[in-house]
Coordinates of C-alpha atoms in Angstrom, one line a residue:
X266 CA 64.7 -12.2 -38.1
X267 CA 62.7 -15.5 -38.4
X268 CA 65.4 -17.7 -37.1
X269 CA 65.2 -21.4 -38.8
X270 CA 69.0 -22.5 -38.2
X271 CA 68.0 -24.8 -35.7
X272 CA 65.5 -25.7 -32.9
X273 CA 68.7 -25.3 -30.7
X274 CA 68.0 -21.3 -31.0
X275 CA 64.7 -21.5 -28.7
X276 CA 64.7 -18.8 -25.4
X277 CA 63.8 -20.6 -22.4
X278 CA 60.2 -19.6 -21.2
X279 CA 59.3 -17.1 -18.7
X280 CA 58.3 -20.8 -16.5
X281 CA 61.8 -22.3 -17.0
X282 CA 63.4 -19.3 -15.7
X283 CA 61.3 -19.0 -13.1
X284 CA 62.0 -22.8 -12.2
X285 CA 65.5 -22.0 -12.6
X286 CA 65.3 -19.0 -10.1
X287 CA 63.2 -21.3 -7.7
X288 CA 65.2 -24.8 -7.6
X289 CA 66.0 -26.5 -5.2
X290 CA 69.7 -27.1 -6.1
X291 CA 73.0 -29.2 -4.1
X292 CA 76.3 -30.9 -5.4
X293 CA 75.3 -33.2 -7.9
X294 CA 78.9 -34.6 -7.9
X295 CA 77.6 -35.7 -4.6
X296 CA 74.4 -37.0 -5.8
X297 CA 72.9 -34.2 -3.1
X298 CA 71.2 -32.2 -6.1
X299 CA 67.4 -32.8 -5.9
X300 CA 66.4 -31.1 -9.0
X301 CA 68.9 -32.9 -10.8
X302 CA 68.1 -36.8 -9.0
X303 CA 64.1 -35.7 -10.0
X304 CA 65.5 -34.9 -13.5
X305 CA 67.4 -38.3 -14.1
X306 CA 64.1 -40.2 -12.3
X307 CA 61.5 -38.9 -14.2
X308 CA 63.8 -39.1 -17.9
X309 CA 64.4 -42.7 -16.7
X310 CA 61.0 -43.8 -16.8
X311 CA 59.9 -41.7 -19.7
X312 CA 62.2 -43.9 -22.3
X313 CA 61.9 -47.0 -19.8
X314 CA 65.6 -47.4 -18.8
X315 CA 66.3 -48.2 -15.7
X316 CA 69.0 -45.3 -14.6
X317 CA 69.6 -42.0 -16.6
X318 CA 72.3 -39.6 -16.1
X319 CA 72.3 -35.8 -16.6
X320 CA 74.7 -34.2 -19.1
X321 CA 75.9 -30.9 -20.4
X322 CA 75.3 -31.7 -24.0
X323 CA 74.3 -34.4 -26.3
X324 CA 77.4 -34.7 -27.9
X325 CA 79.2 -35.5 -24.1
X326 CA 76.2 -37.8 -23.9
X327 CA 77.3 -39.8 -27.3
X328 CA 80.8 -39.8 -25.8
X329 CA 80.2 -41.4 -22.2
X330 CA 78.6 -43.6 -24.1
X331 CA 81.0 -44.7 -26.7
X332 CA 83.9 -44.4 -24.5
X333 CA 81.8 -47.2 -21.6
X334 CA 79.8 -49.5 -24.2
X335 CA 83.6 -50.1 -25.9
X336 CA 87.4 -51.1 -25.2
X337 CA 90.3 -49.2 -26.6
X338 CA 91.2 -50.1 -30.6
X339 CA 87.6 -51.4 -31.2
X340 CA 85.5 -50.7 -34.2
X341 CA 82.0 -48.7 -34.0
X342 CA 79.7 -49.5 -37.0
X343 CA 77.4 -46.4 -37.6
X344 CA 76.0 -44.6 -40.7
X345 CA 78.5 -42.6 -42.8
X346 CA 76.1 -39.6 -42.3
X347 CA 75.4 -40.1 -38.7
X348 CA 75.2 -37.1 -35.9
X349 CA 78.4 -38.9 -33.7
X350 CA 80.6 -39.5 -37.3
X351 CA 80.1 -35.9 -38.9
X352 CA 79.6 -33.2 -36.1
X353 CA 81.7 -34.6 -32.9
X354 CA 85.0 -33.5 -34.1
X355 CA 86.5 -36.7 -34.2
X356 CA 85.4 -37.6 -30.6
X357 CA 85.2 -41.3 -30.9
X358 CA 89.0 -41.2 -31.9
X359 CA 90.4 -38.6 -29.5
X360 CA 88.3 -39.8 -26.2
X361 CA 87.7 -43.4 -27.4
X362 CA 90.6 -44.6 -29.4
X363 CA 88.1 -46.6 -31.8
X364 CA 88.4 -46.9 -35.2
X365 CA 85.1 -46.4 -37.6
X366 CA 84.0 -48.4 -39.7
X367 CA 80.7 -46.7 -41.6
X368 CA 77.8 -48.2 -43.7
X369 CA 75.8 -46.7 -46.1
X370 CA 72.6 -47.0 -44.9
X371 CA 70.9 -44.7 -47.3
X372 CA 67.3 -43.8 -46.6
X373 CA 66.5 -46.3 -44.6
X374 CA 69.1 -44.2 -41.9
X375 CA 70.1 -47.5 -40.0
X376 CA 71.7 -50.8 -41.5
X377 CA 69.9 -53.6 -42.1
X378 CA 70.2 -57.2 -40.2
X379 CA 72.2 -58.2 -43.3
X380 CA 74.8 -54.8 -43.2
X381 CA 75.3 -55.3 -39.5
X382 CA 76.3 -58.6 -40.0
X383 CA 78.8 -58.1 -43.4
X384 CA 80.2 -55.4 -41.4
X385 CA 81.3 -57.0 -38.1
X386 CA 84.8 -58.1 -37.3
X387 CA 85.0 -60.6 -34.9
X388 CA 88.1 -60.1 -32.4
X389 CA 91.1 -62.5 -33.1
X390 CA 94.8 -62.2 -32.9
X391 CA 94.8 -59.9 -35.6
X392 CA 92.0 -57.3 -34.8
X393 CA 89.9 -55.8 -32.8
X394 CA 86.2 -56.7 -32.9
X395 CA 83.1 -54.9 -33.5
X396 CA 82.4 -52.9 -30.1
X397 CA 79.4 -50.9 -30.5
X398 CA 76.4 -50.4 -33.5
X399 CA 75.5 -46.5 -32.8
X400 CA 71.8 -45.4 -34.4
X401 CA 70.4 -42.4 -34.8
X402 CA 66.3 -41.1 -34.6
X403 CA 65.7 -38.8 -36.0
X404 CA 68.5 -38.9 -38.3
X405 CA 69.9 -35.5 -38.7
X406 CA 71.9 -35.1 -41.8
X407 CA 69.8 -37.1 -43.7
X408 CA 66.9 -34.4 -43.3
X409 CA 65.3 -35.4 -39.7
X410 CA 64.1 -39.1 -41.1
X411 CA 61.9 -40.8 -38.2
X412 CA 63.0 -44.2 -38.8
X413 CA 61.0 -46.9 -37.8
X414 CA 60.6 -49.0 -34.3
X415 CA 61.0 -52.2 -36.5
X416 CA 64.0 -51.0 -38.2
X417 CA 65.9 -49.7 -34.6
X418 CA 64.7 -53.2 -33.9
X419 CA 66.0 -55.3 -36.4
X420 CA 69.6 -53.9 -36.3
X421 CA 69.7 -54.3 -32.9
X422 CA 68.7 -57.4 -32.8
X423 CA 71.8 -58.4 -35.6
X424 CA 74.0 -56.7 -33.2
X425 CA 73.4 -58.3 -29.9
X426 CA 73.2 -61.7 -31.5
X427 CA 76.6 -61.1 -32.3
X428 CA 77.6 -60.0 -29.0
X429 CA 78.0 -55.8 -30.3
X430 CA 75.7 -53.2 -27.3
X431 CA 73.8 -50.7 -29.2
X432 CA 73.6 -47.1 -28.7
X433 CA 71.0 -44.7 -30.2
X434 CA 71.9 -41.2 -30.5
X435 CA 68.2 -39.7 -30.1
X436 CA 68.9 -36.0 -29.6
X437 CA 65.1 -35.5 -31.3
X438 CA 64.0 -39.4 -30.2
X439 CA 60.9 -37.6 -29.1
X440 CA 60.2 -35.9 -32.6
X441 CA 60.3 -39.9 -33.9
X442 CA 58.0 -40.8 -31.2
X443 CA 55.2 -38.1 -32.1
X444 CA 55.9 -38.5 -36.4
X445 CA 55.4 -42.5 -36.0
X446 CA 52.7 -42.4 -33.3
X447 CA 55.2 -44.6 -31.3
X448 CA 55.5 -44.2 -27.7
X449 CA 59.2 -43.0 -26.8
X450 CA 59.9 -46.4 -24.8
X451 CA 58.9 -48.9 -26.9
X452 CA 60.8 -47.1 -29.9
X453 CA 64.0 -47.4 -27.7
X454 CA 63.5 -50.9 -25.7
X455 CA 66.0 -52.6 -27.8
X456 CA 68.8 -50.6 -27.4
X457 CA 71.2 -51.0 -24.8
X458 CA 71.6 -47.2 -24.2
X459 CA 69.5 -43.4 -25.6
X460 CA 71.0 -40.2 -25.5
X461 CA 68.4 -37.6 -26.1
X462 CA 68.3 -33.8 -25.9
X463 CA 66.3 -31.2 -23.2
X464 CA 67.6 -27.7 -25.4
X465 CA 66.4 -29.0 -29.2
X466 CA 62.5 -29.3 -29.7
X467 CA 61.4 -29.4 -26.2
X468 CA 62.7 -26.4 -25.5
X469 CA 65.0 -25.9 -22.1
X470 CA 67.7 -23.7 -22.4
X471 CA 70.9 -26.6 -21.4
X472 CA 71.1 -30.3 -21.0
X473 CA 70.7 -34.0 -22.3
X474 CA 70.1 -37.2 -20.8
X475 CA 71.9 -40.0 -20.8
X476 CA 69.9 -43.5 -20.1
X477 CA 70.3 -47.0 -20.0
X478 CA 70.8 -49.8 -16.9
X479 CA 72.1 -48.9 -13.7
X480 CA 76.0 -50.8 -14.5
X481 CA 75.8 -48.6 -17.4
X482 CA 74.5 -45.1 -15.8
X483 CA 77.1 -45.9 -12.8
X484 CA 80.1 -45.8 -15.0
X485 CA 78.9 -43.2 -17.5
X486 CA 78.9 -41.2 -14.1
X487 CA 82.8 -41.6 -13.9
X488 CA 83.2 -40.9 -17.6
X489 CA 80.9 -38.1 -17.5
X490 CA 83.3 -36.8 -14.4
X491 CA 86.4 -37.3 -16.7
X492 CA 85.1 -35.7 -19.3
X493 CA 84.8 -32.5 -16.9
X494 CA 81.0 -32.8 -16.7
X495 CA 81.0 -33.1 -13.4
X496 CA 78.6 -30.3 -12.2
X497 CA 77.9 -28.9 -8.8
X498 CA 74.1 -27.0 -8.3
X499 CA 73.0 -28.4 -11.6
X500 CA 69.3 -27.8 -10.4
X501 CA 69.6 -24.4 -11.8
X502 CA 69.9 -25.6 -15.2
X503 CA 67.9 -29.3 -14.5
X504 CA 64.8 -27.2 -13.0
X505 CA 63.6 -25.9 -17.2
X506 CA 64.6 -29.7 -18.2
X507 CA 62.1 -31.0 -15.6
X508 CA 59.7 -28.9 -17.9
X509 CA 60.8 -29.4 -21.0
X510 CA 59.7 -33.0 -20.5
X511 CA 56.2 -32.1 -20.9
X512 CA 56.9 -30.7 -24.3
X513 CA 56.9 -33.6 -26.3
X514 CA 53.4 -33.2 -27.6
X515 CA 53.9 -29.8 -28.8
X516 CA 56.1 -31.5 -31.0
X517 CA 53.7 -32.4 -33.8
X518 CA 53.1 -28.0 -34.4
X519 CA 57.0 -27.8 -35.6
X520 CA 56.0 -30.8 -37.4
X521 CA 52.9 -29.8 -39.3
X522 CA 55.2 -26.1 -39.6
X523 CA 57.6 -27.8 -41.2
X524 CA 55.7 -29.4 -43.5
X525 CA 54.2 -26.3 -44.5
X526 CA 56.8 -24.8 -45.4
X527 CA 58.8 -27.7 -47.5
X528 CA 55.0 -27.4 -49.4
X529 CA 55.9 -23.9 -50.0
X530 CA 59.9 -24.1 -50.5
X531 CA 58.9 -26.4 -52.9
X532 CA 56.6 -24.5 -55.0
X533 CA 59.6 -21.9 -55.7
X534 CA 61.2 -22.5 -59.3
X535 CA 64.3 -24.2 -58.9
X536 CA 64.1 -25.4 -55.0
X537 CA 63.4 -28.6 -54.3
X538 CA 62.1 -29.9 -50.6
X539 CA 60.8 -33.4 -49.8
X540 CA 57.7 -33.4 -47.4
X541 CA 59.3 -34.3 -43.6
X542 CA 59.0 -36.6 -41.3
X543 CA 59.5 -34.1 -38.4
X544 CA 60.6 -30.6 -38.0
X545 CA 64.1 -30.5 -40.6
X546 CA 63.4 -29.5 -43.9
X547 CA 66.0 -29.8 -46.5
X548 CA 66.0 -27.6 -49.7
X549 CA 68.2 -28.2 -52.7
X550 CA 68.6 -25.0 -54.5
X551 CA 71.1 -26.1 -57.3
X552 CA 67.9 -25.8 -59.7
X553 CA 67.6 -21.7 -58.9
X554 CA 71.8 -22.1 -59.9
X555 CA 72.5 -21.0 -56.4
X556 CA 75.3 -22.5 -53.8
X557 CA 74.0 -23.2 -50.4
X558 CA 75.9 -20.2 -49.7
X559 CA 74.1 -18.0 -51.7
X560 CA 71.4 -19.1 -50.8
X561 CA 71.5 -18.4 -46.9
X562 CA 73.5 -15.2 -47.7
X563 CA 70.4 -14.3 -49.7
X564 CA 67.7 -15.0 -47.3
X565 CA 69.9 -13.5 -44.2
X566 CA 69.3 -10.4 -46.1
X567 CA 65.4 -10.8 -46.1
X568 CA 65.5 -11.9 -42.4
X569 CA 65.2 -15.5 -43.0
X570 CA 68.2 -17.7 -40.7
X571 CA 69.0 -20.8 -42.1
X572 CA 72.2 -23.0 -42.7
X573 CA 73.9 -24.5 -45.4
X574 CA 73.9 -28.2 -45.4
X575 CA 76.1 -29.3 -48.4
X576 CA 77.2 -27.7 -51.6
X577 CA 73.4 -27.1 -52.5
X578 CA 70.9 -28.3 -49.8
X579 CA 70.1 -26.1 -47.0
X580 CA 68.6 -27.1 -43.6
X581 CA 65.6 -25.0 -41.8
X582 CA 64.4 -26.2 -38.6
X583 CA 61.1 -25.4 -37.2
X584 CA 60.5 -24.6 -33.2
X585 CA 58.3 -23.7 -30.7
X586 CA 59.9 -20.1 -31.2
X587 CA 58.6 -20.2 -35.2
X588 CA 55.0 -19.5 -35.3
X589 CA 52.9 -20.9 -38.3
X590 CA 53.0 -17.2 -39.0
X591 CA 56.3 -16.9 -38.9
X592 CA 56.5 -19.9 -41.5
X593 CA 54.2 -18.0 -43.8
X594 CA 55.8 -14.5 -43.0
X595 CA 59.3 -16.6 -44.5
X596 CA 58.0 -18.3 -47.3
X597 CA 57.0 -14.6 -48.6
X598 CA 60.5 -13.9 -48.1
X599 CA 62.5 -16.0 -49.3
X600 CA 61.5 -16.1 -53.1
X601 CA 62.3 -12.5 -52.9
X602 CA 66.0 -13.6 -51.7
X603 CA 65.9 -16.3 -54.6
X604 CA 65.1 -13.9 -57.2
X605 CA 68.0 -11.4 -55.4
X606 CA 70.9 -13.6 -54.5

């Protein structure tokens, strides 16, 4: 099976589990785990914050961040289509107590100046406020767009002249960084706080990292602890995440994979793919008459994984476990399942 249903599906190396056999490990509730403290220094520095916290997942690390940046009854402004919205079941209501309010930011995957602005609520008797602005780069549902340092920029700079923190879910921040040629801390030095992942494209087996000032790490540490992600000899599981950091380069191969094979998805009567900015490629198949459904039904069968992403788009992921082989191995396949299903 050539498995393209997400670059969450990599194995850990042969060194990550060595380093995870190896660590040095203690209770990180007690700050006594040095594998873990290494972990949170080193991610720090890499996206220029000044404190970063180590978390179970990236969605927990969205959370902690949502549930600190905001007060109860607040509003977040985000993207109708973004990551924390779509795929967190509701987390910003049931840990949070916010309300949503969305924008359609379209391709340009964050609002501009000008929708920030129409869409805040300033508190008053009445209501609320505006607590947070959350981003997102890459942006996931709308096919792994890398969106630009000046347009991160410019909507954080609306919201913190109205008073709103930003947050930037970057679970694949480094996959923006390598498509724009943009080193990872200047893309993210106007946002208050960055989630990104260890276990996507970089490759470790468990973990994200939560980052931002040293107020804001020290209460995300509480929340974290609330939220039951409190963890004991964490180095065990920090030790491949330590590695995964020197990934990031490697990046650009699921890139130039992935573009590959949208080139070739798209050369198949009736699919569609645009070219991607990073390693999520998006098919429409409505013009082969197929349902996403069908579709991944159809090229399970020829031992191609992939997911449905809508009634007729489909997402395939490249990853440092999908050769450039294995992209040309699948794009024989699957217009054998297209002609099948």
């Amino acid at each position: 099976m050539i498995d393209l249903r997400s670059d969450t599906v990599t194995m850990p190396s042969d060194e990550m589990r060595e380093a995870a056999r190896d660590a040095d490990v203690g209770d990180d509730v007690y700050r006594d785990d040095p594998t873990v403290n290494e972990l949170e220094r080193r991610a720090a520095d890499l996206v220029g914050k000044e404190a970063a916290l180590y978390v179970p997942s990236g969605t927990m690390g969205n959370q902690i961040a949502v549930r600190v940046h905001t007060d109860r009854g607040q509003e977040i402004l985000c993207d109708e289509e973004a990551h924390v919205v779509k795929w967190e079941l509701g987390g910003i209501a049931q840990l949070s107590q916010l309300q949503v309010r969305t924008i359609d930011c379209g391709d340009r995957c964050v609002p501009t100046p000008e929708q920030v602005r129409e869409r805040y609520v300033e508190e008053d008797l009445h209501r609320p406020g505006t607590g947070l602005l959350s981003l997102e780069n890459t942006h996931n549902s709308r096919g792994g767009v890398a969106v630009p340092k000046e347009h991160v920029d410019a909507a954080a700079r609306a919201a913190h002249d109205l008073g709103v923190p930003v947050h930037l879910d970057g679970a694949r921040v480094f996959n923006a960084a390598v498509a724009l040629d943009e080193d990872p801390e200047s893309l993210v030095e106007n946002v208050d706080s960055v989630m990104f992942c260890l276990s996507k494209g970089l490759g470790a087996p468990v973990g994200s990292i939560l980052a931002g000032d040293e107020e804001f790490v020290d209460r995300a540490r509480r929340t974290r602890k609330l939220l039951g992600g409190g963890m004991r000899q964490a180095g065990i599981i920090a030790a491949p995440g330590l590695l995964a950091l020197d990934n990031v380069d490697r990046l650009a191969e699921d890139h130039e994979n992935a573009r590959t094979l949208a080139a070739g998805l798209d050369a198949i009567d009736g699919l569609r793919a645009p070219t991607p900015d990073s390693n999520i490629v998006v098919v429409d198949v409505a013009g082969a008459g197929l349902t996403a459904d069908e579709f991944v039904d159809a090229c399970v069968d020829e031992g191609v994984a992939c997911g449905a992403f809508g009634e007729t788009t489909v997402r395939l992921c490249t990853n440092w476990d999908v050769s450039a082989a294995d992209v040309e191995e699948a794009l024989d396949r699957i217009p054998v399942a297209v002609e099948s299903a």
